[in-house]
């Protein structure tokens, strides 16, 4: 929000399924910050801990990890860093 407080959601116990495959990442958390035009305290804490922002779709990234024939360009950074 404009005062820099922001808010965040944290998704855990992640899993994806298709007809042929299943992938689960119980060790992974996706933190989505909502901070408006300025970085929030949550953003600063994440940065200080070495976590850098990445634009992802949990659905798109998971489906690309399950099926190598799907387009991966948009999610390459996340797939290479967290799914390989």
Tab-separated table of N, CA and C in Angstrom:
chain	number	residue	atom	x	y	z
A	1	UNK	N	0.792	-1.123	0.000
A	1	UNK	CA	0.000	0.000	0.000
A	1	UNK	C	0.876	1.243	0.000
A	2	UNK	N	0.318	2.371	-0.182
A	2	UNK	CA	1.083	3.603	-0.361
A	2	UNK	C	2.007	3.921	0.805
A	3	UNK	N	1.667	3.491	2.017
A	3	UNK	CA	2.510	3.777	3.177
A	3	UNK	C	3.655	2.776	3.336
A	4	UNK	N	3.772	1.806	2.424
A	4	UNK	CA	4.866	0.838	2.460
A	4	UNK	C	4.613	-0.377	3.318
A	5	UNK	N	3.414	-0.494	3.913
A	5	UNK	CA	3.162	-1.643	4.778
A	5	UNK	C	2.974	-2.924	3.973
A	6	UNK	N	2.193	-2.893	2.912
A	6	UNK	CA	1.995	-4.056	2.065
A	6	UNK	C	1.336	-5.220	2.764
A	7	UNK	N	1.247	-6.317	2.058
A	7	UNK	CA	0.741	-7.566	2.617
A	7	UNK	C	1.292	-8.704	1.781
A	8	UNK	N	1.138	-9.923	2.241
A	8	UNK	CA	1.704	-11.068	1.537
A	8	UNK	C	0.822	-12.296	1.730
A	9	UNK	N	0.894	-13.197	0.767
A	9	UNK	CA	0.298	-14.524	0.911
A	9	UNK	C	1.423	-15.539	0.746
A	10	UNK	N	1.296	-16.654	1.443
A	10	UNK	CA	2.300	-17.707	1.368
A	10	UNK	C	1.587	-19.009	1.029
A	11	UNK	N	1.995	-19.624	-0.083
A	11	UNK	CA	1.440	-20.918	-0.502
A	11	UNK	C	2.459	-22.007	-0.210
A	12	UNK	N	2.016	-23.055	0.472
A	12	UNK	CA	2.881	-24.185	0.799
A	12	UNK	C	2.180	-25.481	0.392
A	13	UNK	N	2.857	-26.586	0.611
A	13	UNK	CA	2.308	-27.911	0.258
A	13	UNK	C	1.872	-27.932	-1.209
A	14	UNK	N	2.737	-27.434	-2.082
A	14	UNK	CA	2.417	-27.287	-3.496
A	14	UNK	C	2.442	-28.634	-4.205
A	15	UNK	N	1.455	-28.842	-5.077
A	15	UNK	CA	1.458	-30.030	-5.930
A	15	UNK	C	0.720	-29.718	-7.222
A	16	UNK	N	1.109	-30.477	-8.271
A	16	UNK	CA	0.514	-30.329	-9.591
A	16	UNK	C	0.252	-31.716	-10.129
A	17	UNK	N	-0.807	-31.847	-10.919
A	17	UNK	CA	-1.146	-33.151	-11.498
A	17	UNK	C	-1.657	-32.969	-12.912
A	18	UNK	N	-1.309	-33.906	-13.746
A	18	UNK	CA	-1.880	-34.012	-15.093
A	18	UNK	C	-2.377	-35.440	-15.228
A	19	UNK	N	-2.862	-35.777	-16.392
A	19	UNK	CA	-3.332	-37.160	-16.583
A	19	UNK	C	-2.229	-38.179	-16.350
A	20	UNK	N	-0.997	-37.802	-16.754
A	20	UNK	CA	0.106	-38.761	-16.748
A	20	UNK	C	1.137	-38.553	-15.644
A	21	UNK	N	1.106	-37.399	-14.995
A	21	UNK	CA	2.197	-37.075	-14.068
A	21	UNK	C	1.680	-36.407	-12.806
A	22	UNK	N	2.520	-36.481	-11.787
A	22	UNK	CA	2.214	-35.819	-10.523
A	22	UNK	C	3.525	-35.275	-9.977
A	23	UNK	N	3.488	-34.062	-9.469
A	23	UNK	CA	4.664	-33.431	-8.897
A	23	UNK	C	4.247	-32.746	-7.611
A	24	UNK	N	4.990	-33.009	-6.551
A	24	UNK	CA	4.706	-32.300	-5.309
A	24	UNK	C	5.995	-31.693	-4.793
A	25	UNK	N	5.868	-30.529	-4.188
A	25	UNK	CA	7.001	-29.825	-3.608
A	25	UNK	C	6.623	-29.355	-2.210
A	26	UNK	N	6.549	-30.274	-1.238
A	26	UNK	CA	6.189	-29.882	0.120
A	26	UNK	C	7.253	-29.002	0.779
A	27	UNK	N	8.466	-29.005	0.207
A	27	UNK	CA	9.567	-28.213	0.748
A	27	UNK	C	9.602	-26.787	0.212
A	28	UNK	N	8.703	-26.452	-0.702
A	28	UNK	CA	8.726	-25.151	-1.367
A	28	UNK	C	7.591	-24.264	-0.857
A	29	UNK	N	7.867	-22.981	-0.792
A	29	UNK	CA	6.842	-21.985	-0.472
A	29	UNK	C	6.916	-20.884	-1.523
A	30	UNK	N	5.771	-20.429	-1.970
A	30	UNK	CA	5.700	-19.286	-2.875
A	30	UNK	C	5.134	-18.132	-2.062
A	31	UNK	N	5.915	-17.057	-1.972
A	31	UNK	CA	5.515	-15.863	-1.235
A	31	UNK	C	5.148	-14.798	-2.262
A	32	UNK	N	3.912	-14.364	-2.216
A	32	UNK	CA	3.445	-13.318	-3.122
A	32	UNK	C	3.227	-12.051	-2.303
A	33	UNK	N	3.979	-11.008	-2.657
A	33	UNK	CA	3.817	-9.746	-1.940
A	33	UNK	C	2.938	-8.804	-2.747
A	34	UNK	N	2.194	-8.014	-2.035
A	34	UNK	CA	1.314	-7.008	-2.636
A	34	UNK	C	1.642	-5.705	-1.935
A	35	UNK	N	2.426	-4.886	-2.613
A	35	UNK	CA	2.932	-3.711	-1.913
A	35	UNK	C	2.686	-2.399	-2.635
A	36	UNK	N	1.948	-2.389	-3.696
A	36	UNK	CA	1.689	-1.126	-4.371
A	36	UNK	C	2.902	-0.625	-5.123
A	37	UNK	N	3.118	0.672	-5.097
A	37	UNK	CA	4.172	1.269	-5.916
A	37	UNK	C	5.549	1.241	-5.253
A	38	UNK	N	5.618	1.012	-3.948
A	38	UNK	CA	6.895	0.981	-3.244
A	38	UNK	C	7.095	-0.370	-2.583
A	39	UNK	N	8.355	-0.791	-2.433
A	39	UNK	CA	8.613	-2.051	-1.722
A	39	UNK	C	8.106	-1.981	-0.284
A	40	UNK	N	7.549	-3.089	0.176
A	40	UNK	CA	7.032	-3.156	1.543
A	40	UNK	C	8.106	-3.700	2.485
A	41	UNK	N	7.786	-3.735	3.754
A	41	UNK	CA	8.680	-4.334	4.741
A	41	UNK	C	8.910	-5.815	4.426
A	42	UNK	N	7.859	-6.501	3.965
A	42	UNK	CA	8.001	-7.918	3.598
A	42	UNK	C	8.985	-8.057	2.448
A	43	UNK	N	8.865	-7.200	1.423
A	43	UNK	CA	9.821	-7.226	0.311
A	43	UNK	C	11.249	-7.044	0.818
A	44	UNK	N	11.449	-6.073	1.676
A	44	UNK	CA	12.790	-5.794	2.195
A	44	UNK	C	13.344	-6.970	3.016
A	45	UNK	N	12.484	-7.606	3.797
A	45	UNK	CA	12.926	-8.781	4.568
A	45	UNK	C	13.326	-9.925	3.643
A	46	UNK	N	12.538	-10.141	2.599
A	46	UNK	CA	12.875	-11.197	1.642
A	46	UNK	C	14.193	-10.887	0.943
A	47	UNK	N	14.372	-9.651	0.498
A	47	UNK	CA	15.617	-9.264	-0.170
A	47	UNK	C	16.807	-9.436	0.756
A	48	UNK	N	16.649	-9.027	2.018
A	48	UNK	CA	17.744	-9.146	2.988
A	48	UNK	C	18.120	-10.603	3.237
A	49	UNK	N	17.173	-11.508	3.030
A	49	UNK	CA	17.424	-12.945	3.209
A	49	UNK	C	17.929	-13.606	1.932
A	50	UNK	N	18.145	-12.805	0.883
A	50	UNK	CA	18.690	-13.335	-0.360
A	50	UNK	C	17.663	-13.783	-1.373
A	51	UNK	N	16.393	-13.525	-1.125
A	51	UNK	CA	15.341	-13.924	-2.059
A	51	UNK	C	15.012	-12.762	-2.978
A	52	UNK	N	15.075	-13.007	-4.272
A	52	UNK	CA	14.797	-11.979	-5.261
A	52	UNK	C	13.461	-12.269	-5.923
A	53	UNK	N	12.750	-11.215	-6.325
A	53	UNK	CA	11.433	-11.418	-6.940
A	53	UNK	C	11.522	-12.131	-8.289
A	54	UNK	N	10.509	-12.908	-8.572
A	54	UNK	CA	10.355	-13.566	-9.872
A	54	UNK	C	8.875	-13.567	-10.201
A	55	UNK	N	8.542	-13.169	-11.404
A	55	UNK	CA	7.143	-13.224	-11.829
A	55	UNK	C	6.857	-14.639	-12.295
A	56	UNK	N	5.877	-15.272	-11.662
A	56	UNK	CA	5.539	-16.645	-12.049
A	56	UNK	C	4.030	-16.834	-12.020
A	57	UNK	N	3.627	-17.899	-12.659
A	57	UNK	CA	2.291	-18.457	-12.503
A	57	UNK	C	2.506	-19.820	-11.865
A	58	UNK	N	1.947	-20.051	-10.710
A	58	UNK	CA	2.120	-21.367	-10.078
A	58	UNK	C	1.605	-22.462	-11.000
A	59	UNK	N	0.462	-22.210	-11.645
A	59	UNK	CA	-0.111	-23.192	-12.556
A	59	UNK	C	0.806	-23.409	-13.768
A	60	UNK	N	1.184	-22.319	-14.445
A	60	UNK	CA	2.013	-22.430	-15.650
A	60	UNK	C	3.359	-23.064	-15.376
A	61	UNK	N	3.986	-22.680	-14.281
A	61	UNK	CA	5.283	-23.238	-13.925
A	61	UNK	C	5.170	-24.728	-13.604
A	62	UNK	N	4.178	-25.095	-12.822
A	62	UNK	CA	3.987	-26.500	-12.472
A	62	UNK	C	3.678	-27.363	-13.681
A	63	UNK	N	2.816	-26.872	-14.556
A	63	UNK	CA	2.480	-27.636	-15.755
A	63	UNK	C	3.697	-27.799	-16.670
A	64	UNK	N	4.527	-26.742	-16.796
A	64	UNK	CA	5.747	-26.842	-17.594
A	64	UNK	C	6.735	-27.822	-16.972
A	65	UNK	N	6.787	-27.875	-15.645
A	65	UNK	CA	7.665	-28.835	-14.976
A	65	UNK	C	7.194	-30.267	-15.215
A	66	UNK	N	5.890	-30.476	-15.307
A	66	UNK	CA	5.334	-31.811	-15.540
A	66	UNK	C	5.477	-32.264	-16.981
A	67	UNK	N	5.371	-31.322	-17.918
A	67	UNK	CA	5.292	-31.685	-19.335
A	67	UNK	C	6.297	-30.864	-20.131
A	68	UNK	N	7.390	-31.486	-20.540
A	68	UNK	CA	8.466	-30.775	-21.243
A	68	UNK	C	8.056	-30.291	-22.631
A	69	UNK	N	6.925	-30.744	-23.160
A	69	UNK	CA	6.494	-30.271	-24.480
A	69	UNK	C	5.775	-28.920	-24.400
A	70	UNK	N	5.445	-28.472	-23.191
A	70	UNK	CA	4.811	-27.164	-23.026
A	70	UNK	C	5.862	-26.066	-23.090
A	71	UNK	N	5.466	-24.853	-23.496
A	71	UNK	CA	6.425	-23.741	-23.546
A	71	UNK	C	7.019	-23.467	-22.166
A	72	UNK	N	8.340	-23.286	-22.135
A	72	UNK	CA	9.034	-23.085	-20.868
A	72	UNK	C	9.694	-21.719	-20.766
A	73	UNK	N	9.817	-20.983	-21.880
A	73	UNK	CA	10.591	-19.739	-21.889
A	73	UNK	C	10.192	-18.802	-20.751
A	74	UNK	N	8.922	-18.616	-20.569
A	74	UNK	CA	8.449	-17.652	-19.586
A	74	UNK	C	8.818	-18.040	-18.159
A	75	UNK	N	8.987	-19.328	-17.913
A	75	UNK	CA	9.235	-19.819	-16.545
A	75	UNK	C	10.639	-20.383	-16.371
A	76	UNK	N	11.509	-20.211	-17.369
A	76	UNK	CA	12.844	-20.825	-17.318
A	76	UNK	C	13.606	-20.541	-16.034
A	77	UNK	N	13.626	-19.297	-15.601
A	77	UNK	CA	14.392	-18.942	-14.401
A	77	UNK	C	13.914	-19.737	-13.186
A	78	UNK	N	12.619	-19.786	-12.991
A	78	UNK	CA	12.065	-20.508	-11.840
A	78	UNK	C	12.278	-22.012	-11.999
A	79	UNK	N	12.037	-22.540	-13.204
A	79	UNK	CA	12.213	-23.974	-13.433
A	79	UNK	C	13.666	-24.386	-13.203
A	80	UNK	N	14.605	-23.611	-13.727
A	80	UNK	CA	16.018	-23.961	-13.578
A	80	UNK	C	16.494	-23.826	-12.143
A	81	UNK	N	15.993	-22.837	-11.422
A	81	UNK	CA	16.466	-22.610	-10.055
A	81	UNK	C	15.782	-23.490	-9.011
A	82	UNK	N	14.530	-23.890	-9.253
A	82	UNK	CA	13.776	-24.554	-8.189
A	82	UNK	C	13.196	-25.916	-8.561
A	83	UNK	N	13.246	-26.291	-9.829
A	83	UNK	CA	12.630	-27.558	-10.232
A	83	UNK	C	13.615	-28.531	-10.860
A	84	UNK	N	14.890	-28.157	-11.003
A	84	UNK	CA	15.825	-29.065	-11.677
A	84	UNK	C	16.511	-29.974	-10.703
